[in-house]
mmCIF file of C-alpha atoms and ligand atoms in Angstrom:
data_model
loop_
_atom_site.group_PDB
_atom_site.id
_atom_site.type_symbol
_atom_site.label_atom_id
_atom_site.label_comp_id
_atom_site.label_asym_id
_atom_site.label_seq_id
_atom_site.Cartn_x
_atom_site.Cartn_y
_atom_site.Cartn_z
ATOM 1 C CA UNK X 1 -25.615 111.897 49.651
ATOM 2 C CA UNK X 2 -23.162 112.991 46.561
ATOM 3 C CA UNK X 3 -22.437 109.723 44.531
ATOM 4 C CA UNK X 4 -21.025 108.932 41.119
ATOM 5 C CA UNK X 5 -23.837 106.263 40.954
ATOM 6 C CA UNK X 6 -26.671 106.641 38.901
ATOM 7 C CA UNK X 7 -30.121 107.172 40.358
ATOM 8 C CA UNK X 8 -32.545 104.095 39.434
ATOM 9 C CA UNK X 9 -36.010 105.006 40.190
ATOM 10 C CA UNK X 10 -39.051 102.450 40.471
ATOM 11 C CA UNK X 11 -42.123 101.353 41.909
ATOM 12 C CA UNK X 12 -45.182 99.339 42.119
ATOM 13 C CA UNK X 13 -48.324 100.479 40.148
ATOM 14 C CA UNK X 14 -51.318 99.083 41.973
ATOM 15 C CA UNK X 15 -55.260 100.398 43.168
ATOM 16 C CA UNK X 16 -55.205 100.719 46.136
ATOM 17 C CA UNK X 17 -51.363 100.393 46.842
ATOM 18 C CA UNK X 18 -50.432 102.020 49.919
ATOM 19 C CA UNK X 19 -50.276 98.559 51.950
ATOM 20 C CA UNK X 20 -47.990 96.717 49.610
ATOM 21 C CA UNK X 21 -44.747 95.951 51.698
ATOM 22 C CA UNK X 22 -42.724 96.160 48.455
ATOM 23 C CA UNK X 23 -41.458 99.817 48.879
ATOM 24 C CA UNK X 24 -40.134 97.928 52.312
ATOM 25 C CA UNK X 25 -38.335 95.212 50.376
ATOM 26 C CA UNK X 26 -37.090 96.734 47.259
ATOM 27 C CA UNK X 27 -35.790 100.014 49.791
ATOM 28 C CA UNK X 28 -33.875 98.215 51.956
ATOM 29 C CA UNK X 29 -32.074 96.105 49.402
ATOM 30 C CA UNK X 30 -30.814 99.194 47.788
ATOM 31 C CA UNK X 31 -29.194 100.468 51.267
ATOM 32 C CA UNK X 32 -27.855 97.153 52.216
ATOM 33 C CA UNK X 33 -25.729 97.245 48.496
ATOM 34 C CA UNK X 34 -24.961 100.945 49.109
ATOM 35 C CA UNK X 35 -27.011 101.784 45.677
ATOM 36 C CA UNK X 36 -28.598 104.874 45.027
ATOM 37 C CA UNK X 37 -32.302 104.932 44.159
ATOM 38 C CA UNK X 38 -35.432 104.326 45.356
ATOM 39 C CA UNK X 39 -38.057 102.608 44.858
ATOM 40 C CA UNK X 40 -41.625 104.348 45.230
ATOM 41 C CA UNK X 41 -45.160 103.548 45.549
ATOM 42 C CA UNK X 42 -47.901 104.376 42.386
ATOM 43 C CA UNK X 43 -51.205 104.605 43.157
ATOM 44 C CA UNK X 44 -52.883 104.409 39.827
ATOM 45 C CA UNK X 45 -56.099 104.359 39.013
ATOM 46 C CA UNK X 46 -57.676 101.498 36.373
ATOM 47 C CA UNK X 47 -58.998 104.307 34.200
ATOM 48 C CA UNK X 48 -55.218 105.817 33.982
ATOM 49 C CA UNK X 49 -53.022 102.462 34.006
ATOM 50 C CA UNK X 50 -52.296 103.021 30.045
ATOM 51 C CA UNK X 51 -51.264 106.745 30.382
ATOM 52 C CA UNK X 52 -49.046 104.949 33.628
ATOM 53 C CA UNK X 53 -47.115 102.437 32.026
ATOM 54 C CA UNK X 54 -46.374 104.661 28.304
ATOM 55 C CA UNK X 55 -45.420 107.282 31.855
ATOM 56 C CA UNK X 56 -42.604 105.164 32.642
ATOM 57 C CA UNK X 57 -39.993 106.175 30.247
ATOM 58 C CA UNK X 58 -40.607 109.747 30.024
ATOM 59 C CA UNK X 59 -40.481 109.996 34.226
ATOM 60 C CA UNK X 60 -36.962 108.021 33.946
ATOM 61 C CA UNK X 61 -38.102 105.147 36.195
ATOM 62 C CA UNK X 62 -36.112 101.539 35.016
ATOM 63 C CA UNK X 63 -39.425 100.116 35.567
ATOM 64 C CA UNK X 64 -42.246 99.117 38.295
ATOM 65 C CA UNK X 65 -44.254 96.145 39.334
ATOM 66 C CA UNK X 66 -47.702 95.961 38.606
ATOM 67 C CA UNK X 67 -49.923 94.508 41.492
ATOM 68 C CA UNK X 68 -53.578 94.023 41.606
ATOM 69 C CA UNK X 69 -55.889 95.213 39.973
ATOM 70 C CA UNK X 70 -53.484 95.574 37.249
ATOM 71 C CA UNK X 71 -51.250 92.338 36.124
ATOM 72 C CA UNK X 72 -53.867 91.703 33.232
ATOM 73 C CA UNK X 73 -54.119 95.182 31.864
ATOM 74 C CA UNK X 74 -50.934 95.931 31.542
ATOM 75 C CA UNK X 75 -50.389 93.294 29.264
ATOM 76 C CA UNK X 76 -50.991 94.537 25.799
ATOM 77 C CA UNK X 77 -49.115 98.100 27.329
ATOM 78 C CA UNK X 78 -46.026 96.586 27.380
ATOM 79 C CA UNK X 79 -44.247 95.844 23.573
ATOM 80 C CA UNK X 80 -42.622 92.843 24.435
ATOM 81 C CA UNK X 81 -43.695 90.065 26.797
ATOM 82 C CA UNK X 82 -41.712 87.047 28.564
ATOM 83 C CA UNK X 83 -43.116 84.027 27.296
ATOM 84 C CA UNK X 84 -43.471 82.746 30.923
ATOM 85 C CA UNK X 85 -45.278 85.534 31.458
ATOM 86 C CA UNK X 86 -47.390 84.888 28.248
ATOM 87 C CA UNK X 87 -48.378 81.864 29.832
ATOM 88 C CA UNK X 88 -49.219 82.855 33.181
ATOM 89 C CA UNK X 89 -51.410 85.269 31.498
ATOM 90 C CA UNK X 90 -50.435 88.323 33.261
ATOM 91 C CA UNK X 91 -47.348 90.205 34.806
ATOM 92 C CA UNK X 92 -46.168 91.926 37.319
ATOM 93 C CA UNK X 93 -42.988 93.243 36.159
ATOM 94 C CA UNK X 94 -42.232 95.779 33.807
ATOM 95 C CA UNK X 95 -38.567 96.905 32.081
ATOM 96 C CA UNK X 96 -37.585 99.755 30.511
ATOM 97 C CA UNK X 97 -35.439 98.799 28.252
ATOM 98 C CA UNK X 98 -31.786 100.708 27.009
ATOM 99 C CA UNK X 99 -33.748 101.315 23.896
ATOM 100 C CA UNK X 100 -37.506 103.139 25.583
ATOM 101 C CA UNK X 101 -39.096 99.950 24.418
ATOM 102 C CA UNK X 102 -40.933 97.628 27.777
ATOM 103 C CA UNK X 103 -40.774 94.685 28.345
ATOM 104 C CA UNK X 104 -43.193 92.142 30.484
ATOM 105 C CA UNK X 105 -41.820 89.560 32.470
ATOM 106 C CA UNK X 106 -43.764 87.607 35.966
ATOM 107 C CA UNK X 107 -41.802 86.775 38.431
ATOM 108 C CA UNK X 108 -44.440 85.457 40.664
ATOM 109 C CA UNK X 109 -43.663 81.644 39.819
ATOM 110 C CA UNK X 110 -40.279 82.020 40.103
ATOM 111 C CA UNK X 111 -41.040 83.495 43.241
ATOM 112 C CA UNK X 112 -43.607 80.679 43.964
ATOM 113 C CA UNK X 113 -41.446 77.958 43.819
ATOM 114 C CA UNK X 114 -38.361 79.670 45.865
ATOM 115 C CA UNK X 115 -39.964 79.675 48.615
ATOM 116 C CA UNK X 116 -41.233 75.940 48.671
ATOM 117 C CA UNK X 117 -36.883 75.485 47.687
ATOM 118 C CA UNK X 118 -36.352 77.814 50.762
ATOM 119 C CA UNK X 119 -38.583 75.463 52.942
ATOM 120 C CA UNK X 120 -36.992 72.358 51.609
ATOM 121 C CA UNK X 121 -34.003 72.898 49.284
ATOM 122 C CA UNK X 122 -34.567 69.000 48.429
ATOM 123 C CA UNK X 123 -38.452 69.781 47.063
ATOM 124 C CA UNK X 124 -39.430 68.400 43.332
ATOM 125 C CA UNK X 125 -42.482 68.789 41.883
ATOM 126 C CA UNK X 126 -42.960 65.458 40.514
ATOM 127 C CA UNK X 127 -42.462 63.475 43.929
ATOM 128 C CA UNK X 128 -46.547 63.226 44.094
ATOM 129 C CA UNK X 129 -49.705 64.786 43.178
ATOM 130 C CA UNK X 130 -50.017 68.229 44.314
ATOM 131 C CA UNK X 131 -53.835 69.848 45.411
ATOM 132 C CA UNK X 132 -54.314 73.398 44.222
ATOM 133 C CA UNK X 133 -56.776 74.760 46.293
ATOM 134 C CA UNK X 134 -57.949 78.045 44.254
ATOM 135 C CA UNK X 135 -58.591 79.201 40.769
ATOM 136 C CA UNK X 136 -58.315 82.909 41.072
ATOM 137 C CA UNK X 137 -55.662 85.271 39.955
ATOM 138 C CA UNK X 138 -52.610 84.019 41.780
ATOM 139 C CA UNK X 139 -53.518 80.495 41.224
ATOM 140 C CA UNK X 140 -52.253 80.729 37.659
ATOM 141 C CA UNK X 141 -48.511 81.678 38.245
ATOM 142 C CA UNK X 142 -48.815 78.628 40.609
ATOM 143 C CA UNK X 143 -50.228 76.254 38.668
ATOM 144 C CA UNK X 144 -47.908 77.368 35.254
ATOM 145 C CA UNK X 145 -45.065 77.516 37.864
ATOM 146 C CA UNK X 146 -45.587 73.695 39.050
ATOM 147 C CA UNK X 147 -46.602 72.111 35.712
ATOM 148 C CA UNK X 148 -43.234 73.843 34.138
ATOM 149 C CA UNK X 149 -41.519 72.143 37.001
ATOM 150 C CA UNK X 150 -42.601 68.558 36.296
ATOM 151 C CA UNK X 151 -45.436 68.403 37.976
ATOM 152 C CA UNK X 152 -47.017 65.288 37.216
ATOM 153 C CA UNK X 153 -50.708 65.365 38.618
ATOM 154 C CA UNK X 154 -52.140 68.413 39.497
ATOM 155 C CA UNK X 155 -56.096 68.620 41.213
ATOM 156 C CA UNK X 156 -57.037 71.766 40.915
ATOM 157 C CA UNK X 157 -60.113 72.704 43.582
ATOM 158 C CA UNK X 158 -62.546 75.428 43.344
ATOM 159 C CA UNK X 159 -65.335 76.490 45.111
ATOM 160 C CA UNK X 160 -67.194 77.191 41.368
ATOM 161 C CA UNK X 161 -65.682 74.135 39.394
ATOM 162 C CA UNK X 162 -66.202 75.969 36.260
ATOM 163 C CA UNK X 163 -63.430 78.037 37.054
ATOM 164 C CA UNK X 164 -61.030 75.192 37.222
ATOM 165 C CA UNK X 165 -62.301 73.681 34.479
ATOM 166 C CA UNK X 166 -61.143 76.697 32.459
ATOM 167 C CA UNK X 167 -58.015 76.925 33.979
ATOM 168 C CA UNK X 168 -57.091 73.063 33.260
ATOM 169 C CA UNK X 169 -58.367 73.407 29.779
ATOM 170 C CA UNK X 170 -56.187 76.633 29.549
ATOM 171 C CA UNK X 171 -53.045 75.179 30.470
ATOM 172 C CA UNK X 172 -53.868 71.372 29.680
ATOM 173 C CA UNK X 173 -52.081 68.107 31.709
ATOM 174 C CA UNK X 174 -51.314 67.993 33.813
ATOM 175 C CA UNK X 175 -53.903 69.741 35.831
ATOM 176 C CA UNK X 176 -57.189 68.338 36.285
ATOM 177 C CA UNK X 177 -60.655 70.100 37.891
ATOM 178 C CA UNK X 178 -62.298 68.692 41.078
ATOM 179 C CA UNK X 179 -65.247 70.120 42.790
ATOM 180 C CA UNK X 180 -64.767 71.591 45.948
ATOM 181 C CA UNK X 181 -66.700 68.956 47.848
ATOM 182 C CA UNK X 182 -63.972 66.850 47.038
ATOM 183 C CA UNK X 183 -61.428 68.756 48.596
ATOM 184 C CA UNK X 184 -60.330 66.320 51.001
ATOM 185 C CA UNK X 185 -60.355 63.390 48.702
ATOM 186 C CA UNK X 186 -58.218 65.317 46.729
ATOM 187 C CA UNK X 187 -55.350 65.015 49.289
ATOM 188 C CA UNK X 188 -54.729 61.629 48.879
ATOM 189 C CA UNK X 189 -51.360 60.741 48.464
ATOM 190 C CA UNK X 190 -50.621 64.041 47.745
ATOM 191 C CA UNK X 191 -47.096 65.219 48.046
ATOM 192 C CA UNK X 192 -47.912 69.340 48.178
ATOM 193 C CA UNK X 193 -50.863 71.244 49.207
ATOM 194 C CA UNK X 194 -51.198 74.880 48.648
ATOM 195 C CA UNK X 195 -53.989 77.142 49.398
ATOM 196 C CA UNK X 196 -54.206 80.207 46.473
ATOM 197 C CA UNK X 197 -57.563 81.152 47.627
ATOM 198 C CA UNK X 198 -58.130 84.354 50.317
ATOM 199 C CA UNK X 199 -59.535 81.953 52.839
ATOM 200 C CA UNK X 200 -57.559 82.264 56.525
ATOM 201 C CA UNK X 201 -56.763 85.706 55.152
ATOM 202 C CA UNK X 202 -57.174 88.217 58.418
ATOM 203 C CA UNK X 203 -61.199 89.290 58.381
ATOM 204 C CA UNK X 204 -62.148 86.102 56.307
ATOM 205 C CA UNK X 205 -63.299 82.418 57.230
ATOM 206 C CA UNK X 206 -60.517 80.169 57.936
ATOM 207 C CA UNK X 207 -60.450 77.250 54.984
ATOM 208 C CA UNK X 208 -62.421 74.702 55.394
ATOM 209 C CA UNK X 209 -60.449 71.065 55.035
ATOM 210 C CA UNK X 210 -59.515 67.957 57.330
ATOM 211 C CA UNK X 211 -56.024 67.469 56.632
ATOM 212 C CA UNK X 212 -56.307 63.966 57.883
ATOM 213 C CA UNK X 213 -55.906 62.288 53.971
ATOM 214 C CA UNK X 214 -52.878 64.062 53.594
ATOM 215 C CA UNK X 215 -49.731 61.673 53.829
ATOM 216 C CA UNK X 216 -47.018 63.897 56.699
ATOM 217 C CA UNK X 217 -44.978 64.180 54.111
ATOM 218 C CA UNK X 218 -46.465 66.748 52.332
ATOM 219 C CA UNK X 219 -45.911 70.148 52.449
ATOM 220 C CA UNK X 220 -48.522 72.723 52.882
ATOM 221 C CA UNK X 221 -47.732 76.376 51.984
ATOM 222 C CA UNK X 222 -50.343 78.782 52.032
ATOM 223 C CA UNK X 223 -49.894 82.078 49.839
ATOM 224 C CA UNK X 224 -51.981 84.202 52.197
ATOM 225 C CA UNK X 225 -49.362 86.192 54.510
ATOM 226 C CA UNK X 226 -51.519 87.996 56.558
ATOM 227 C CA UNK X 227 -51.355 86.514 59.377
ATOM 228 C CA UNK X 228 -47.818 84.344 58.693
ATOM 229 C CA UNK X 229 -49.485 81.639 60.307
ATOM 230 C CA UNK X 230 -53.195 80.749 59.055
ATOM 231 C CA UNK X 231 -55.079 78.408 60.472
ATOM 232 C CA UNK X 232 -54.435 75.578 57.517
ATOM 233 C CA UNK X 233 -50.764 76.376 58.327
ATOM 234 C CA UNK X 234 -50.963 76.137 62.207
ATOM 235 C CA UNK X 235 -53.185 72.667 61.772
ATOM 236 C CA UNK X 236 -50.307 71.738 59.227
ATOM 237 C CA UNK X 237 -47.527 72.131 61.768
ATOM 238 C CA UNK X 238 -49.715 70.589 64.473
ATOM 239 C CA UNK X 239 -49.521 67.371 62.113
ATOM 240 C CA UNK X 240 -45.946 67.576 61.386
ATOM 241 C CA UNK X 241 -45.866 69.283 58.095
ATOM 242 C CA UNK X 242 -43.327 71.510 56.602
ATOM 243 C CA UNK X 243 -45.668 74.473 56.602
ATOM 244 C CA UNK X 244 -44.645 77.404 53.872
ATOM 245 C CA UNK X 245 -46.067 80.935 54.627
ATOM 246 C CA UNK X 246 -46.689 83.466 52.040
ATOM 247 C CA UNK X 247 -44.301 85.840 53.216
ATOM 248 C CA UNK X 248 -41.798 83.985 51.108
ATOM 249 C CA UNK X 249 -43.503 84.549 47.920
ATOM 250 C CA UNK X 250 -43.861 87.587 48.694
ATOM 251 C CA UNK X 251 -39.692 88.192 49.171
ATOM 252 C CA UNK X 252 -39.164 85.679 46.462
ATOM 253 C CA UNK X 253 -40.687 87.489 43.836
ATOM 254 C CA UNK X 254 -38.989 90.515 44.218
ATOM 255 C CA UNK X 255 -35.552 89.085 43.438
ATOM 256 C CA UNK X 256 -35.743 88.604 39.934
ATOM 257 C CA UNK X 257 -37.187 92.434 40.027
ATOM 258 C CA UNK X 258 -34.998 93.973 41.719
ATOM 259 C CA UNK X 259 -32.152 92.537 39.649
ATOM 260 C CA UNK X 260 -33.753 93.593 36.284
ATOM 261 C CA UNK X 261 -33.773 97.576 37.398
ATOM 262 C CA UNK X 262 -30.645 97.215 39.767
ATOM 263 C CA UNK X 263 -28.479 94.879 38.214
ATOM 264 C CA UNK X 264 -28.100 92.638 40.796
ATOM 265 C CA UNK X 265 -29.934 89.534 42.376
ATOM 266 C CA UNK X 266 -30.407 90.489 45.690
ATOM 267 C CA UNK X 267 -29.962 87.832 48.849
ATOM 268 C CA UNK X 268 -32.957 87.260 51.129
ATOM 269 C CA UNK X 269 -31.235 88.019 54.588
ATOM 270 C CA UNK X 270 -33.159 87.527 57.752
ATOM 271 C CA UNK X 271 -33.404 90.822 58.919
ATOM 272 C CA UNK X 272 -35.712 91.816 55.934
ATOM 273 C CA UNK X 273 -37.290 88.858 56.851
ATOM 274 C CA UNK X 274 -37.995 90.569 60.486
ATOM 275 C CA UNK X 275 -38.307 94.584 58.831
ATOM 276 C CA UNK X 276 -41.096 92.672 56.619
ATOM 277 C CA UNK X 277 -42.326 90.693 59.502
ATOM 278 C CA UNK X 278 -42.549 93.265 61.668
ATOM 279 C CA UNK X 279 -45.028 95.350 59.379
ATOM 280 C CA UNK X 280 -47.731 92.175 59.275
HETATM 281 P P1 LIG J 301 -56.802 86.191 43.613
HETATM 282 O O1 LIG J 301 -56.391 87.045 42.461
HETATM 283 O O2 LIG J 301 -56.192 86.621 44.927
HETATM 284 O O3 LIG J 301 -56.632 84.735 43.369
HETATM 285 P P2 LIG J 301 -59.615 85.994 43.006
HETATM 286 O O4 LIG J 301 -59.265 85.952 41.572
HETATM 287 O O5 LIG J 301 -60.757 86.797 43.461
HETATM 288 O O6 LIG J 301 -58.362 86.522 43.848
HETATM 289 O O7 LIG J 301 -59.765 84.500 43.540
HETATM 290 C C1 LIG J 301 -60.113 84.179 44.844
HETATM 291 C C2 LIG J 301 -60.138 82.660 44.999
HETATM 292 O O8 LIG J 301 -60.598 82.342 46.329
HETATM 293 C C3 LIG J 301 -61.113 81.981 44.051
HETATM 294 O O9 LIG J 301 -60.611 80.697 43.723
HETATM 295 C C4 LIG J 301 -62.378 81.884 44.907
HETATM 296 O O10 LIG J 301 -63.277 80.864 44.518
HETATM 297 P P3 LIG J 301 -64.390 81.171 43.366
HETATM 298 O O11 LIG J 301 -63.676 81.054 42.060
HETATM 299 O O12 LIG J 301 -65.420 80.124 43.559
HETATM 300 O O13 LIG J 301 -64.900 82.564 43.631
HETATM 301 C C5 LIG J 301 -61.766 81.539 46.244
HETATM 302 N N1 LIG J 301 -62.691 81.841 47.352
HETATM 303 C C6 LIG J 301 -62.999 83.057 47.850
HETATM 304 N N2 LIG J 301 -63.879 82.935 48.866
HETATM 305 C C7 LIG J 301 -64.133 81.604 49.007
HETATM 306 C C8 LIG J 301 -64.961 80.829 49.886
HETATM 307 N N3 LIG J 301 -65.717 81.397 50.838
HETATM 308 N N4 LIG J 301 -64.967 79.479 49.730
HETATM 309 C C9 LIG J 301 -64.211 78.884 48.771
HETATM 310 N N5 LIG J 301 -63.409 79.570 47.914
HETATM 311 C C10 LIG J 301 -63.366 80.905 48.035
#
């Protein structure tokens, strides 16, 4: 194709990488606004991530994500860091900047929190306690995410309670630690529950909870996307929750991306929805 139109090149930097459905999102987005560039997948090694990232500018890309096992170790790669992203404590976006210089931003809260808005454009954060089941990784865009939205009560769950102690000492009120055993106490009155751990994932045990405490209300959203439909999620419905899948993380968190390299925040239309869908 012969354009005027500059070519913007980026990617994802990840180990292993070739399942990440980004390529699928961040591609089509540039065909449906007639832009030209691509966006490619970079399977990079932890051993080479620094000699990646300093890569980025001399190879002409606008940037990349940074997916696992990366979003930590990237950090002091980068020269400048969002302070959203400081807090989250890793990212998963990186700029190249007009000037060479990168910059660190994570989108995955933004991203987090979209998709609850997409579920229920009428959602707050501080209309009850939310349960965080999880203190891995992706619990902490969640939890920063939520607490920055006015959440007032937050019970974080994890299977080894030291984890979430460190995590609620990290980021302070409002999130407190509860064992795991106490799970299901830990629904009461609760307004949101979300699942950050890799339980229901495909090939793992389905989570183990009753959601019988939880008022109908609530809404349950579940950041595992393979399947769409976990088993917390299908139990949710069966109760009469709004049920959030992860796919719309997942989408959500390539917006803000995509608009950093491309200039433009794209829509979530349903037929990526489906393209996505369709590869799950
Ligand atoms: P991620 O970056 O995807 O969050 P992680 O950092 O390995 O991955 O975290 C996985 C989360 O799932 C942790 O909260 C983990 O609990 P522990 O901190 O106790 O390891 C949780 N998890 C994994 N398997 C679990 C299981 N069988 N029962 C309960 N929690 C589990």
């Amino acid at each position: 194709m012969v354009t005027d139109k500059p070519f913007i090149l980026a990617g994802v930097m990840g180990w292993p990488v070739a399942h990440s459905r980004s390529p699928a999102i961040h591609n089509y987005w540039i065909r449906h606004y007639g832009l030209n560039g691509s966006y490619v997948l970079l399977p990079v090694q932890p051993e080479r991530i620094t000699d990646a990232v300093r890569g980025l500018r001399a190879l002409g890309f606008a940037g990349c994500n940074i997916t696992i096992p990366h979003k930590v170790a990237a950090m002091p790669l980068v020269d400048r860091i969002d302070p959203l992203a400081a807090r989250i404590g890793a990212i998963n976006t990186v700029v190249v900047e007009k000037d060479g210089t990168l910059a660190g931003y994570n989108t995955d809260a933004y991203g987090y929190i979209q998709s609850l808005l997409d579920a229920q454009p009428a959602w707050r954060a501080d209309a009850g306690p939310v349960t965080v089941l999880g203190a891995g990784g992706a619990a902490r865009a969640i939890l920063v995410a939520l607490a920055e939205r006015g959440a007032k009560d937050i019970r974080l769950c994890n299977r080894s309670l030291d984890k979430a102690q460190a995590l609620a000492a990290e980021f302070g009120a409002p999130i407190r630690a509860v064992p795991w055993e106490q799970r299901e106490e830990a629904l009461e009155d609760a307004a949101l529950l979300v699942n950050t751990t890799s339980l229901g994932m495909k090939g793992q045990d389905p989570l183990d909870i009753r959601l019988e405490r939880l008022p109908r209300h609530a809404l349950v959203s579940d950041i595992v996307y393979v399947p769409l439909e976990t088993p917390l999620l299908a139990a949710a419905r069966e109760r009469g929750h709004i049920a959030v899948d992860g796919l719309g993380m997942l989408l959500n968190q390539a917006r803000p991306a995509f608009q950093h390299w491309f200039g433009l925040l794209p829509e979530l239309t349903p037929e990526l929805r489906r393209l996505v869908e369709a590869t799950l």
